[in-house]
PDB file of C-alpha atoms in Angstrom:
ATOM      1  CA  UNK G 174    -203.882 -48.396   6.231  1.00 96.00           C
ATOM      2  CA  UNK G 175    -200.788 -46.418   7.227  1.00 97.00           C
ATOM      3  CA  UNK G 176    -199.096 -47.215   3.940  1.00 98.00           C
ATOM      4  CA  UNK G 177    -202.144 -46.062   1.977  1.00 97.00           C
ATOM      5  CA  UNK G 178    -202.325 -42.755   3.856  1.00 97.00           C
ATOM      6  CA  UNK G 179    -198.590 -42.232   3.494  1.00 98.00           C
ATOM      7  CA  UNK G 180    -198.961 -42.791  -0.248  1.00 97.00           C
ATOM      8  CA  UNK G 181    -201.614 -40.043  -0.367  1.00 97.00           C
ATOM      9  CA  UNK G 182    -199.384 -37.701   1.640  1.00 96.00           C
ATOM     10  CA  UNK G 183    -196.546 -38.317  -0.806  1.00 98.00           C
ATOM     11  CA  UNK G 184    -198.534 -36.972  -3.775  1.00 98.00           C
ATOM     12  CA  UNK G 185    -197.189 -33.559  -4.679  1.00 96.00           C
ATOM     13  CA  UNK G 186    -199.380 -32.220  -7.474  1.00 97.00           C
ATOM     14  CA  UNK G 187    -203.025 -32.104  -8.392  1.00 95.00           C
ATOM     15  CA  UNK G 188    -202.177 -34.238 -11.428  1.00 98.00           C
ATOM     16  CA  UNK G 189    -200.583 -36.854  -9.128  1.00 98.00           C
ATOM     17  CA  UNK G 190    -203.800 -36.941  -7.105  1.00 97.00           C
ATOM     18  CA  UNK G 191    -206.000 -37.308 -10.167  1.00 97.00           C
ATOM     19  CA  UNK G 192    -203.877 -40.207 -11.451  1.00 97.00           C
ATOM     20  CA  UNK G 193    -203.706 -41.981  -8.094  1.00 98.00           C
ATOM     21  CA  UNK G 194    -207.396 -41.715  -7.270  1.00 97.00           C
ATOM     22  CA  UNK G 195    -208.394 -42.673 -10.807  1.00 96.00           C
ATOM     23  CA  UNK G 196    -206.508 -45.933 -10.250  1.00 97.00           C
ATOM     24  CA  UNK G 197    -207.725 -46.718  -6.714  1.00 97.00           C
ATOM     25  CA  UNK G 198    -211.386 -45.677  -6.839  1.00 97.00           C
ATOM     26  CA  UNK G 199    -214.282 -45.492  -9.224  1.00 97.00           C
ATOM     27  CA  UNK G 200    -215.492 -42.157 -10.524  1.00 96.00           C
ATOM     28  CA  UNK G 201    -218.657 -42.619  -8.448  1.00 97.00           C
ATOM     29  CA  UNK G 202    -216.658 -43.175  -5.253  1.00 98.00           C
ATOM     30  CA  UNK G 203    -214.485 -40.132  -5.877  1.00 97.00           C
ATOM     31  CA  UNK G 204    -217.520 -37.974  -6.631  1.00 97.00           C
ATOM     32  CA  UNK G 205    -219.202 -39.155  -3.409  1.00 97.00           C
ATOM     33  CA  UNK G 206    -216.146 -38.229  -1.334  1.00 97.00           C
ATOM     34  CA  UNK G 207    -215.822 -34.869  -3.072  1.00 97.00           C
ATOM     35  CA  UNK G 208    -219.528 -34.200  -2.520  1.00 98.00           C
ATOM     36  CA  UNK G 209    -219.235 -34.921   1.211  1.00 98.00           C
ATOM     37  CA  UNK G 210    -216.292 -32.559   1.489  1.00 98.00           C
ATOM     38  CA  UNK G 211    -218.243 -29.838  -0.338  1.00 98.00           C
ATOM     39  CA  UNK G 212    -221.206 -30.420   1.993  1.00 98.00           C
ATOM     40  CA  UNK G 213    -218.915 -30.042   5.030  1.00 98.00           C
ATOM     41  CA  UNK G 214    -217.483 -26.818   3.613  1.00 97.00           C
ATOM     42  CA  UNK G 215    -220.945 -25.399   2.959  1.00 98.00           C
ATOM     43  CA  UNK G 216    -222.212 -26.400   6.409  1.00 98.00           C
ATOM     44  CA  UNK G 217    -219.246 -24.592   7.984  1.00 96.00           C
ATOM     45  CA  UNK G 218    -220.081 -21.541   5.865  1.00 96.00           C
ATOM     46  CA  UNK G 219    -223.651 -21.535   7.212  1.00 97.00           C
ATOM     47  CA  UNK G 220    -225.582 -22.728   4.163  1.00 98.00           C
ATOM     48  CA  UNK G 221    -228.993 -24.278   4.755  1.00 97.00           C
ATOM     49  CA  UNK G 222    -229.787 -27.906   3.963  1.00 97.00           C
ATOM     50  CA  UNK G 223    -231.936 -26.731   1.052  1.00 98.00           C
ATOM     51  CA  UNK G 224    -229.119 -24.628  -0.428  1.00 98.00           C
ATOM     52  CA  UNK G 225    -226.639 -27.477  -0.031  1.00 98.00           C
ATOM     53  CA  UNK G 226    -229.041 -29.982  -1.564  1.00 98.00           C
ATOM     54  CA  UNK G 227    -229.648 -27.706  -4.558  1.00 98.00           C
ATOM     55  CA  UNK G 228    -225.978 -26.849  -5.149  1.00 98.00           C
ATOM     56  CA  UNK G 229    -224.418 -30.282  -4.539  1.00 97.00           C
ATOM     57  CA  UNK G 230    -227.192 -32.767  -5.257  1.00 97.00           C
ATOM     58  CA  UNK G 231    -226.548 -34.369  -1.854  1.00 98.00           C
ATOM     59  CA  UNK G 232    -229.487 -35.953  -0.094  1.00 97.00           C
ATOM     60  CA  UNK G 233    -230.647 -34.622   3.261  1.00 97.00           C
ATOM     61  CA  UNK G 234    -229.444 -37.923   4.770  1.00 97.00           C
ATOM     62  CA  UNK G 235    -225.922 -37.272   3.458  1.00 98.00           C
ATOM     63  CA  UNK G 236    -225.999 -33.673   4.659  1.00 98.00           C
ATOM     64  CA  UNK G 237    -227.171 -34.809   8.100  1.00 98.00           C
ATOM     65  CA  UNK G 238    -224.456 -37.487   8.266  1.00 97.00           C
ATOM     66  CA  UNK G 239    -221.734 -34.990   7.351  1.00 98.00           C
ATOM     67  CA  UNK G 240    -223.080 -32.527   9.912  1.00 97.00           C
ATOM     68  CA  UNK G 241    -222.971 -35.219  12.592  1.00 97.00           C
ATOM     69  CA  UNK G 242    -219.309 -35.953  11.769  1.00 96.00           C
ATOM     70  CA  UNK G 243    -218.491 -32.241  11.761  1.00 95.00           C
ATOM     71  CA  UNK G 244    -219.784 -32.008  15.318  1.00 94.00           C
ATOM     72  CA  UNK G 245    -219.012 -35.431  16.790  1.00 96.00           C
ATOM     73  CA  UNK G 246    -216.415 -36.996  14.495  1.00 95.00           C
ATOM     74  CA  UNK G 247    -212.640 -37.233  14.755  1.00 96.00           C
ATOM     75  CA  UNK G 248    -212.120 -33.652  13.547  1.00 96.00           C
ATOM     76  CA  UNK G 249    -210.881 -34.596  10.094  1.00 96.00           C
ATOM     77  CA  UNK G 250    -213.188 -32.269   8.215  1.00 97.00           C
ATOM     78  CA  UNK G 251    -212.154 -29.383  10.476  1.00 95.00           C
ATOM     79  CA  UNK G 252    -208.441 -29.997   9.926  1.00 96.00           C
ATOM     80  CA  UNK G 253    -208.785 -30.353   6.162  1.00 96.00           C
ATOM     81  CA  UNK G 254    -211.022 -27.300   5.789  1.00 96.00           C
ATOM     82  CA  UNK G 255    -208.733 -25.172   7.961  1.00 95.00           C
ATOM     83  CA  UNK G 256    -205.609 -26.204   6.046  1.00 95.00           C
ATOM     84  CA  UNK G 257    -207.309 -25.674   2.688  1.00 93.00           C
ATOM     85  CA  UNK G 258    -208.468 -22.226   3.796  1.00 92.00           C
ATOM     86  CA  UNK G 259    -204.928 -21.326   4.905  1.00 93.00           C
ATOM     87  CA  UNK G 260    -203.465 -22.392   1.555  1.00 89.00           C
ATOM     88  CA  UNK G 261    -206.080 -20.388  -0.361  1.00 89.00           C
ATOM     89  CA  UNK G 262    -205.204 -17.184   1.535  1.00 86.00           C
TER      90      UNK G 262
END
């Protein structure tokens, strides 16, 4: 696992990421991960389940699962969202 995560951390460009993830995961898997991240972002921004469902296509079960991890998980969503927000500013 460490080697896999280190490989991800070594990617320097968006193009590198696209190429890597295209090789290691299916389009469906990548879309599911991206959707969960978008759900987490929208939950943090205060969107309702209905808004999130309409804008992302995520089921209420997925939204609920992401919300549970936002509140009781390892803090990964929080770290990623904070760092992304800092880079965008």
